[in-house]
RNA sequence: GGACGGGUGGCCGAGUGGUUGAAGGCACCGGUCUCGAAAACCGGCAUACCGGCAACGGUAUCGUGAGUUCGAAUCUCACCCCGUCCGCCA
């Protein structure tokens, strides 16, 4: 959600962001309609409020006359007629406002100045870490996992459907170990507060983080309850402080939460369908930070470094990619993707996406802070990043650490949790 | 799932149809007093939108939404949430 005043006074900023997102052509008509709607909206508000003022004045006069013992019958009749007119004007106002806000809700966030224009091809690798294992003589992870008996895709498909997972034995224990490893790293070393949150959320939460209304068809819903399975812990964690005012002195605040994540992946049929690359339910430890506006850019760098630490401790080669405008998510103002090298499939796999949302989510969710220096409450900046998503990480681990004899070496930091230094 | 009670400003809390955006208190800000502080006292203190260069004016907001009424925090209905008791249950 944008500041409506900014929208009115600096439409050039929005146009620039849309251009860098490569969405200007697609959204220019929306923008023009919004600008036209804004005018009729204001006219409707003015008309309705003027009529309401008349109506209020009549009510006051009725009261005065009644107290004075005078007859108010004619006035009451006048008020009645005014009320009918008012109803009409109010309806027009409501229609104009609804049309305008629903249109504005479709506009993506502005972009920070250093986000490159263009689509995926304009993404920039900012830095790399580790030595990628050559993509030769390494089997893809689904073959390794099947051979080790730690993943049972056919039975997962039987009990739930394609795109769902059953880990078994050390595979299941690997998931559990990753959960502990990541949460310990972020809470003990990086200072995050650990949260355990609902796996379902309501509409207001989905709107707050901007999954709704634009991406409703990506979500699994519990129809009878009007609740939705979380696509990421970002939703419950960011909405934790919805409609609240935080003390400025308590910022920045940092939360780490494990949750299962559910995504319909509508429209992604046929892409990365094998193995662990794209599934409907996966596990993730999510990092969320609340910041004042001035510190948010630095907070994004810090958050990204915390997600990177996971990969470093696991000894996995990765690269940090600054997404171009066209690849940057709807609500994000700037995003770094962390891509881990998976030699078996010969691809860099996105295991984390670290973003700053400026005040875009905070407006929608009405999350404010009272500046420590005093002054009016202002919207916080929200940030989040995966730290990290499990399935693709597991794929990279299996492919990176497979030995010639078919077994898989376990990185040091997972040995205690797994109770072994070798799978197979 | 059933019965009853309740949701008012940053917080607590009055208010059951008419100058109530809403008493009072706390917190916060400014001042007087003081060497300084506390206390006491005085004053200030919601947000959003619309119009206006501005002073200022208007409108909305008492859980949410609809309704009754000339007029709703106050009456009606639905829903949400919290509490207490009962039932059920891992």
Coordinates of C-alpha atoms (C1' of nucleotides) in Angstrom, one line a residue:
Chain A
X1 CA 0.0 0.0 0.0
X2 CA 1.4 3.4 -0.9
X3 CA 1.1 6.7 0.8
X4 CA -1.8 8.2 -1.1
X5 CA -0.3 11.6 -0.9
X6 CA 2.9 10.4 -2.5
X7 CA 0.8 8.9 -5.2
X8 CA -0.9 12.1 -5.9
X9 CA 2.1 14.4 -5.6
X10 CA 4.9 12.3 -7.0
X11 CA 3.4 9.9 -9.5
X12 CA 6.8 10.2 -11.3
X13 CA 8.4 8.1 -8.5
X14 CA 5.8 5.3 -9.0
X15 CA 6.2 5.5 -12.8
X16 CA 10.0 5.1 -12.4
X17 CA 9.6 2.1 -10.2
X18 CA 7.1 0.5 -12.6
X19 CA 9.5 1.2 -15.5
X20 CA 12.4 -0.5 -13.6
X21 CA 10.1 -3.4 -12.9
X22 CA 9.3 -3.6 -16.6
X23 CA 5.6 -3.2 -15.6
X24 CA 5.0 0.3 -16.9
X25 CA 3.3 -0.8 -20.1
X26 CA 1.1 -3.3 -18.3
X27 CA 0.2 -0.9 -15.4
X28 CA 0.1 2.4 -17.1
X29 CA -3.6 2.1 -17.8
X30 CA -4.1 1.2 -14.1
X31 CA -2.2 4.2 -13.1
X32 CA -4.2 6.5 -15.4
X33 CA -7.4 5.0 -14.1
X34 CA -6.2 5.5 -10.6
X35 CA -5.4 9.1 -11.3
X36 CA -8.9 9.7 -12.7
X37 CA -10.5 7.8 -9.9
X38 CA -8.7 9.9 -7.4
X39 CA -10.3 13.0 -8.7
X40 CA -13.8 11.5 -8.7
X41 CA -13.1 10.1 -5.3
X42 CA -12.3 13.4 -3.8
X43 CA -15.3 15.0 -5.5
X44 CA -17.5 12.3 -4.0
X45 CA -16.0 12.8 -0.5
X46 CA -16.5 16.5 -0.7
X47 CA -20.2 16.2 -1.8
X48 CA -21.0 13.6 0.8
X49 CA -19.3 15.5 3.6
X50 CA -21.0 18.8 2.7
X51 CA -24.4 17.1 2.8
X52 CA -23.5 15.4 6.1
X53 CA -22.6 18.8 7.5
X54 CA -26.0 20.1 6.6
X55 CA -27.7 17.1 8.1
X56 CA -25.7 17.5 11.3
X57 CA -26.7 21.2 11.5
X58 CA -30.3 20.3 11.2
X59 CA -30.1 17.7 14.0
X60 CA -28.5 20.3 16.2
X61 CA -31.3 22.7 15.4
X62 CA -34.0 20.1 16.1
X63 CA -32.4 19.5 19.5
X64 CA -32.3 23.2 20.3
X65 CA -35.9 23.8 19.4
X66 CA -37.1 20.8 21.4
X67 CA -35.2 22.0 24.4
X68 CA -36.8 25.5 23.9
X69 CA -40.2 23.8 23.6
X70 CA -40.6 24.9 20.0
X71 CA -42.1 22.8 17.2
X72 CA -39.5 20.9 15.2
X73 CA -41.8 18.9 12.9
X74 CA -40.8 20.8 9.7
X75 CA -37.2 20.4 10.4
X76 CA -37.4 16.7 11.1
X77 CA -39.2 16.3 7.8
X78 CA -36.3 18.3 6.2
X79 CA -33.8 16.1 7.9
X80 CA -35.6 13.0 6.6
X81 CA -35.3 14.2 3.0
X82 CA -31.7 15.1 3.5
X83 CA -31.0 11.7 4.9
X84 CA -32.3 10.1 1.7
X85 CA -30.0 12.3 -0.4
X86 CA -27.2 11.6 1.9
X87 CA -27.6 7.8 1.5
X88 CA -27.2 8.2 -2.3
X89 CA -24.1 10.4 -1.9
X90 CA -22.6 8.1 0.6
X91 CA -23.0 5.2 -1.7
X92 CA -21.3 7.1 -4.5
X93 CA -18.5 8.0 -2.1
X94 CA -18.1 4.4 -1.0
X95 CA -18.0 3.2 -4.5
X96 CA -15.4 5.8 -5.6
X97 CA -13.2 4.9 -2.6
X98 CA -13.5 1.2 -3.0
X99 CA -12.7 1.4 -6.7
X100 CA -9.7 3.6 -6.0
X101 CA -8.2 1.6 -3.1
X102 CA -8.6 -1.7 -4.9
X103 CA -6.8 -0.3 -7.9
X104 CA -4.0 1.1 -5.7
X105 CA -3.7 -2.3 -3.9
X106 CA -2.6 -3.7 -7.3
X107 CA 0.4 -1.4 -7.5
X108 CA 3.8 -2.8 -6.5
X109 CA 6.1 -1.1 -4.0
X110 CA 8.6 1.6 -5.1
X111 CA 12.2 0.4 -5.6
X112 CA 15.3 1.6 -3.8
X113 CA 17.7 3.6 -5.9
X114 CA 20.3 0.9 -6.4
X115 CA 17.9 -1.7 -7.8
X116 CA 18.8 -2.2 -11.4
X117 CA 16.1 -1.9 -14.1
X118 CA 15.2 -4.9 -16.2
X119 CA 14.2 -8.5 -15.8
X120 CA 15.9 -11.6 -14.5
X121 CA 18.8 -11.1 -17.0
X122 CA 19.6 -7.8 -15.3
X123 CA 20.1 -9.5 -11.9
X124 CA 23.6 -8.9 -10.5
X125 CA 25.8 -11.3 -8.6
X126 CA 27.1 -9.2 -5.8
X127 CA 29.5 -11.7 -4.2
X128 CA 30.2 -15.4 -4.0
X129 CA 31.4 -17.7 -1.3
X130 CA 33.0 -21.1 -1.4
X131 CA 34.1 -23.4 -4.2
X132 CA 31.4 -24.9 -6.4
X133 CA 31.9 -28.6 -6.9
X134 CA 32.2 -29.4 -10.6
X135 CA 29.0 -30.7 -12.0
X136 CA 30.5 -34.0 -13.2
X137 CA 30.0 -37.4 -11.7
X138 CA 27.4 -36.2 -9.3
X139 CA 23.9 -37.7 -9.4
X140 CA 20.9 -35.5 -8.8
X141 CA 19.6 -35.4 -5.3
X142 CA 16.5 -37.4 -5.9
X143 CA 18.6 -40.4 -7.0
X144 CA 20.9 -40.0 -4.0
X145 CA 17.9 -39.7 -1.7
X146 CA 16.2 -42.7 -3.1
X147 CA 19.3 -44.8 -2.9
X148 CA 19.8 -43.8 0.7
X149 CA 16.1 -44.4 1.5
X150 CA 15.6 -41.0 3.2
X151 CA 12.9 -39.7 0.8
X152 CA 9.7 -41.5 -0.2
X153 CA 8.1 -39.5 -3.0
X154 CA 5.7 -42.2 -4.3
X155 CA 4.1 -42.6 -0.9
X156 CA 4.0 -38.8 -0.3
X157 CA 2.0 -38.6 -3.6
X158 CA -0.3 -41.4 -2.4
X159 CA -1.2 -39.8 0.9
X160 CA -1.2 -36.1 -0.2
X161 CA -0.4 -35.7 -3.9
X162 CA 2.5 -34.8 -6.1
X163 CA 4.6 -32.0 -4.7
X164 CA 4.4 -33.2 -1.2
X165 CA 7.2 -34.9 0.7
X166 CA 7.8 -37.9 3.0
X167 CA 11.2 -37.9 4.6
X168 CA 12.1 -41.1 6.5
X169 CA 14.8 -42.3 8.9
X170 CA 17.8 -40.1 8.7
X171 CA 16.1 -37.9 6.2
X172 CA 13.4 -37.0 8.7
X173 CA 16.1 -36.6 11.3
X174 CA 18.0 -34.3 9.0
X175 CA 15.0 -32.0 8.8
X176 CA 14.8 -31.9 12.5
X177 CA 18.5 -31.3 12.8
X178 CA 18.4 -28.4 10.3
X179 CA 15.6 -26.8 12.3
X180 CA 17.6 -26.9 15.5
X181 CA 20.8 -25.8 13.8
X182 CA 19.3 -22.8 12.2
X183 CA 17.2 -21.6 15.1
X184 CA 20.2 -22.0 17.5
X185 CA 22.4 -20.1 15.1
X186 CA 20.0 -17.2 14.7
X187 CA 18.9 -17.0 18.4
X188 CA 22.2 -17.7 20.2
X189 CA 24.7 -16.2 17.8
X190 CA 22.7 -13.6 15.9
X191 CA 20.4 -12.5 18.7
X192 CA 17.0 -13.1 17.3
X193 CA 14.0 -13.8 19.5
X194 CA 12.6 -17.3 18.7
X195 CA 8.9 -17.5 17.8
X196 CA 6.6 -20.4 17.3
X197 CA 3.6 -19.2 15.3
X198 CA 0.4 -20.5 13.8
X199 CA 0.5 -22.3 10.4
X200 CA -2.8 -20.7 9.5
X201 CA -3.7 -17.0 9.3
X202 CA -6.7 -14.9 8.6
X203 CA -7.4 -12.5 5.7
X204 CA -6.3 -9.4 7.5
X205 CA -2.8 -11.0 8.0
X206 CA -2.7 -12.0 4.4
X207 CA -3.5 -8.5 3.4
X208 CA -1.0 -7.0 5.8
X209 CA 2.0 -8.7 4.2
X210 CA 0.5 -8.2 0.7
X211 CA -0.2 -11.8 -0.3
X212 CA -3.8 -10.6 -0.6
X213 CA -5.5 -9.6 -2.8
X214 CA -3.1 -10.1 -5.7
X215 CA -1.8 -13.5 -4.8
X216 CA -4.9 -15.2 -3.2
X217 CA -4.9 -18.0 -5.8
X218 CA -1.4 -19.0 -4.7
X219 CA -2.6 -19.8 -1.2
X220 CA -4.2 -22.9 0.3
X221 CA -7.4 -22.0 2.2
X222 CA -9.6 -23.6 4.8
X223 CA -12.8 -22.6 3.2
X224 CA -15.2 -23.2 6.1
X225 CA -13.1 -21.1 8.4
X226 CA -11.8 -18.5 6.0
X227 CA -8.3 -19.2 7.1
X228 CA -5.2 -19.8 5.0
X229 CA -2.2 -22.0 5.3
X230 CA 0.9 -19.8 5.6
X231 CA 3.1 -19.5 2.5
X232 CA 5.9 -18.4 4.9
X233 CA 6.3 -17.5 8.5
X234 CA 6.7 -13.9 7.3
X235 CA 2.9 -13.6 7.4
X236 CA 2.2 -14.5 11.1
X237 CA 5.5 -12.9 12.3
X238 CA 5.2 -9.6 10.5
X239 CA 1.5 -9.4 11.5
X240 CA 2.4 -10.0 15.1
X241 CA 2.4 -6.2 15.7
X242 CA -0.4 -5.3 13.3
X243 CA -2.4 -2.3 14.6
X244 CA 0.2 -1.6 17.2
X245 CA 2.6 1.2 18.1
X246 CA 6.1 0.1 19.1
X247 CA 8.4 2.2 21.3
X248 CA 11.2 3.6 19.1
X249 CA 13.7 2.6 21.7
X250 CA 12.9 -1.1 21.2
X251 CA 13.8 -1.0 17.5
X252 CA 15.3 -2.8 15.7
X253 CA 13.5 -6.0 16.7
X254 CA 14.5 -9.3 15.3
X255 CA 12.5 -12.6 15.2
X256 CA 13.4 -16.0 14.0
X257 CA 10.6 -18.6 13.4
X258 CA 10.4 -22.0 12.0
X259 CA 7.2 -22.9 10.1
X260 CA 6.0 -25.2 7.5
X261 CA 5.2 -23.3 4.3
X262 CA 2.4 -24.0 1.9
X263 CA 2.3 -22.9 -1.7
X264 CA 0.0 -23.9 -4.5
X265 CA 2.5 -22.9 -7.1
X266 CA -0.3 -22.3 -9.5
X267 CA 1.0 -21.7 -12.9
X268 CA 4.3 -23.4 -12.2
X269 CA 3.3 -26.8 -13.6
X270 CA 6.1 -28.5 -15.4
X271 CA 8.9 -26.4 -13.9
X272 CA 11.4 -28.1 -11.6
X273 CA 8.9 -30.8 -10.9
X274 CA 11.5 -33.4 -9.9
X275 CA 12.8 -34.0 -6.5
X276 CA 13.0 -31.3 -3.9
X277 CA 13.2 -28.2 -6.2
X278 CA 9.6 -27.0 -6.1
X279 CA 7.1 -28.5 -3.7
X280 CA 3.7 -27.5 -2.2
X281 CA 4.8 -27.9 1.4
X282 CA 8.3 -27.2 2.8
X283 CA 10.0 -26.2 6.0
X284 CA 11.8 -22.9 6.5
X285 CA 13.3 -20.8 9.3
X286 CA 12.3 -17.2 8.6
X287 CA 14.0 -14.1 9.9
X288 CA 11.9 -10.9 10.3
X289 CA 13.2 -7.5 11.4
X290 CA 11.3 -4.3 12.3
X291 CA 13.4 -1.2 11.8
X292 CA 13.2 2.6 11.8
X293 CA 13.3 3.9 8.2
X294 CA 16.8 5.3 8.5
X295 CA 18.3 2.1 9.6
X296 CA 16.5 -0.2 7.3
X297 CA 19.1 -0.4 4.4
X298 CA 21.8 -1.4 6.9
X299 CA 19.4 -3.9 8.4
X300 CA 18.9 -5.6 5.1
X301 CA 22.7 -6.1 4.8
X302 CA 22.8 -7.5 8.3
X303 CA 19.8 -9.8 7.7
X304 CA 21.4 -11.1 4.5
X305 CA 24.6 -11.8 6.3
X306 CA 22.7 -13.9 8.9
X307 CA 21.2 -16.0 6.2
X308 CA 24.6 -16.4 4.5
X309 CA 26.0 -17.6 7.8
X310 CA 23.8 -20.7 7.5
X311 CA 25.3 -21.6 4.2
X312 CA 28.8 -20.9 5.4
X313 CA 28.5 -23.1 8.4
X314 CA 27.2 -25.9 6.2
X315 CA 30.2 -25.3 3.8
X316 CA 27.9 -24.8 0.8
X317 CA 29.1 -22.6 -2.1
X318 CA 26.6 -19.8 -2.8
X319 CA 26.3 -16.5 -4.4
X320 CA 24.4 -13.4 -3.5
X321 CA 22.2 -11.9 -6.2
X322 CA 20.8 -8.4 -6.2
X323 CA 17.5 -8.8 -8.0
X324 CA 16.6 -6.4 -10.8
X325 CA 13.3 -4.5 -10.7
X326 CA 11.4 -7.0 -12.8
X327 CA 12.5 -9.9 -10.6
X328 CA 11.8 -8.1 -7.3
X329 CA 8.6 -9.2 -5.5
X330 CA 5.5 -7.1 -5.4
X331 CA 5.9 -5.8 -1.9
X332 CA 9.7 -5.6 -1.9
X333 CA 11.7 -2.4 -2.4
X334 CA 15.0 -4.4 -2.7
X335 CA 15.8 -8.1 -2.6
X336 CA 18.9 -10.2 -2.4
X337 CA 18.5 -13.9 -3.3
X338 CA 20.9 -16.4 -1.9
X339 CA 21.6 -19.2 -4.4
X340 CA 23.3 -22.3 -3.3
X341 CA 25.3 -24.5 -5.8
X342 CA 23.8 -27.9 -6.5
X343 CA 26.3 -29.8 -8.7
X344 CA 23.9 -32.8 -9.3
X345 CA 21.4 -30.7 -11.1
X346 CA 24.0 -28.2 -12.2
X347 CA 22.0 -25.2 -11.0
X348 CA 22.2 -22.4 -8.5
X349 CA 19.2 -23.0 -6.2
X350 CA 17.4 -20.1 -4.5
X351 CA 17.3 -21.0 -0.8
X352 CA 16.8 -17.5 0.6
X353 CA 15.3 -14.2 -0.4
X354 CA 16.1 -11.3 1.8
X355 CA 14.0 -8.1 1.3
X356 CA 13.3 -4.7 2.7
X357 CA 9.7 -3.7 2.2
X358 CA 10.1 -0.1 3.4
X359 CA 6.8 1.0 4.8
X360 CA 4.7 -0.9 2.2
X361 CA 3.7 -3.7 4.5
X362 CA 3.6 -1.5 7.6
X363 CA 1.0 0.7 6.0
X364 CA -1.2 -2.2 5.1
X365 CA -0.8 -3.8 8.5
X366 CA -0.7 -0.5 10.4
X367 CA 2.5 -1.1 12.3
X368 CA 3.9 2.1 13.7
X369 CA 6.6 3.2 16.1
X370 CA 6.9 6.2 18.4
X371 CA 10.2 7.9 17.6
X372 CA 12.6 7.8 20.5
X373 CA 13.2 11.5 20.0
X374 CA 9.5 12.2 20.4
X375 CA 7.0 13.1 17.8
X376 CA 4.2 11.4 15.9
X377 CA 4.0 7.7 15.4
X378 CA 5.4 6.7 12.0
X379 CA 5.3 3.5 10.0
X380 CA 8.1 1.0 10.7
X381 CA 10.1 -0.6 7.9
X382 CA 9.7 -4.4 7.8
X383 CA 12.3 -6.8 6.4
X384 CA 12.5 -10.5 6.1
X385 CA 14.6 -13.3 4.7
X386 CA 14.7 -17.0 4.7
X387 CA 17.3 -18.4 7.0
X388 CA 16.9 -20.7 5.1
X389 CA 14.4 -22.9 3.2
X390 CA 15.0 -26.7 3.7
X391 CA 14.3 -28.8 0.6
X392 CA 16.6 -27.1 -1.8
X393 CA 19.2 -26.9 0.9
X394 CA 18.9 -30.6 1.4
X395 CA 19.3 -31.1 -2.3
X396 CA 22.5 -29.1 -2.3
X397 CA 23.8 -30.9 0.7
X398 CA 23.2 -34.3 -0.8
X399 CA 24.8 -33.3 -4.1
X400 CA 27.7 -31.3 -2.6
X401 CA 28.7 -34.0 -0.2
X402 CA 28.1 -37.2 -2.1
X403 CA 31.2 -39.4 -2.0
X404 CA 32.4 -41.8 -4.7
X405 CA 31.0 -44.8 -2.8
X406 CA 27.5 -43.3 -2.9
X407 CA 27.4 -42.2 0.8
X408 CA 27.0 -38.6 1.8
X409 CA 29.3 -36.8 4.2
X410 CA 27.5 -34.8 7.0
X411 CA 28.8 -31.3 7.6
X412 CA 30.3 -30.8 11.1
X413 CA 27.5 -28.6 12.4
X414 CA 24.8 -31.3 11.7
X415 CA 26.7 -34.3 13.1
X416 CA 25.5 -34.0 16.7
X417 CA 21.9 -33.5 15.6
X418 CA 22.0 -36.4 13.1
X419 CA 24.0 -38.7 15.4
X420 CA 26.3 -39.7 12.5
X421 CA 28.9 -38.2 10.2
X422 CA 27.8 -40.1 7.1
X423 CA 24.6 -41.0 5.4
X424 CA 24.6 -44.4 3.7
Chain B
rG1 C1' -20.7 -26.8 20.9
rG2 C1' -24.1 -24.4 25.1
rA3 C1' -25.1 -20.3 28.9
rC4 C1' -23.9 -15.7 30.9
rG5 C1' -20.7 -11.3 31.2
rG6 C1' -17.6 -7.9 28.5
rG7 C1' -14.8 -5.0 24.2
rU8 C1' -14.5 3.2 25.0
rG9 C1' -8.3 7.4 23.4
rG10 C1' -0.9 5.3 24.4
rC11 C1' -2.9 2.8 29.3
rC12 C1' -6.9 2.5 33.2
rG13 C1' -11.8 4.0 33.4
rA14 C1' -16.9 7.0 33.4
rG15 C1' -20.7 7.4 30.2
rU16 C1' -27.9 3.8 28.1
rG17 C1' -30.6 8.6 22.3
rG18 C1' -29.1 15.2 21.6
rU19 C1' -23.1 21.1 22.2
rU20 C1' -19.7 13.5 24.0
rG21 C1' -13.9 13.5 20.3
rA22 C1' -15.9 11.6 24.5
rA23 C1' -15.6 13.1 32.4
rG24 C1' -11.7 11.5 35.8
rG25 C1' -7.0 9.3 36.5
rC26 C1' -2.1 7.5 34.7
rA27 C1' 1.7 8.2 31.1
rC28 C1' 3.9 12.0 28.1
rC29 C1' 5.3 17.4 26.8
rG30 C1' 6.0 22.6 28.4
rG31 C1' 6.0 26.0 32.6
rU32 C1' 6.0 27.9 38.0
rC33 C1' 8.4 26.6 42.5
rU34 C1' 13.7 24.5 43.8
rC35 C1' 20.9 24.9 44.3
rG36 C1' 19.0 20.4 41.8
rA37 C1' 15.3 16.7 42.0
rA38 C1' 10.7 14.9 43.9
rA39 C1' 6.1 16.6 45.4
rA40 C1' 2.5 20.4 44.5
rC41 C1' 0.4 23.7 41.1
rC42 C1' -0.7 25.8 35.9
rG43 C1' -1.1 24.7 30.8
rG44 C1' -0.9 21.3 26.7
rC45 C1' -1.7 16.4 24.8
rA46 C1' -5.8 11.5 19.2
rU47 C1' -5.8 10.0 14.3
rA48 C1' -7.1 10.0 9.2
rC49 C1' -9.4 12.3 5.2
rC50 C1' -11.6 16.8 2.5
rG51 C1' -11.3 22.2 1.5
rG52 C1' -7.8 26.5 2.3
rC53 C1' -1.4 29.9 1.0
rA54 C1' -2.6 30.2 6.1
rA55 C1' -5.5 31.2 10.4
rC56 C1' -9.1 27.9 10.3
rG57 C1' -13.4 25.1 8.7
rG58 C1' -15.7 20.4 7.6
rU59 C1' -16.2 14.9 7.9
rA60 C1' -15.2 10.3 10.1
rU61 C1' -13.5 7.2 14.1
rC62 C1' -16.1 4.2 21.3
rG63 C1' -14.3 -4.4 18.5
rU64 C1' -16.2 -5.0 12.9
rG65 C1' -20.3 -4.6 9.5
rA66 C1' -25.3 -3.6 8.6
rG67 C1' -29.9 -1.3 10.4
rU68 C1' -33.6 2.0 13.3
rU69 C1' -33.7 7.6 14.0
rC70 C1' -34.0 14.5 12.3
rG71 C1' -29.8 12.8 15.6
rA72 C1' -26.4 6.5 17.9
rA73 C1' -20.5 5.2 22.2
rU74 C1' -25.8 4.7 23.9
rC75 C1' -31.3 1.0 20.6
rU76 C1' -31.7 -3.6 16.9
rC77 C1' -29.3 -7.6 14.1
rA78 C1' -25.0 -10.4 12.4
rC79 C1' -20.0 -11.4 13.0
rC80 C1' -15.1 -11.2 15.5
rC81 C1' -12.3 -11.3 20.0
rC82 C1' -11.7 -11.7 25.6
rG83 C1' -13.5 -13.7 30.4
rU84 C1' -16.4 -17.2 33.5
rC85 C1' -19.1 -21.8 34.0
rC86 C1' -20.9 -26.4 31.4
rG87 C1' -20.1 -30.2 27.6
rC88 C1' -16.5 -32.5 24.4
rC89 C1' -11.4 -33.5 23.5
rA90 C1' -5.1 -34.5 22.2

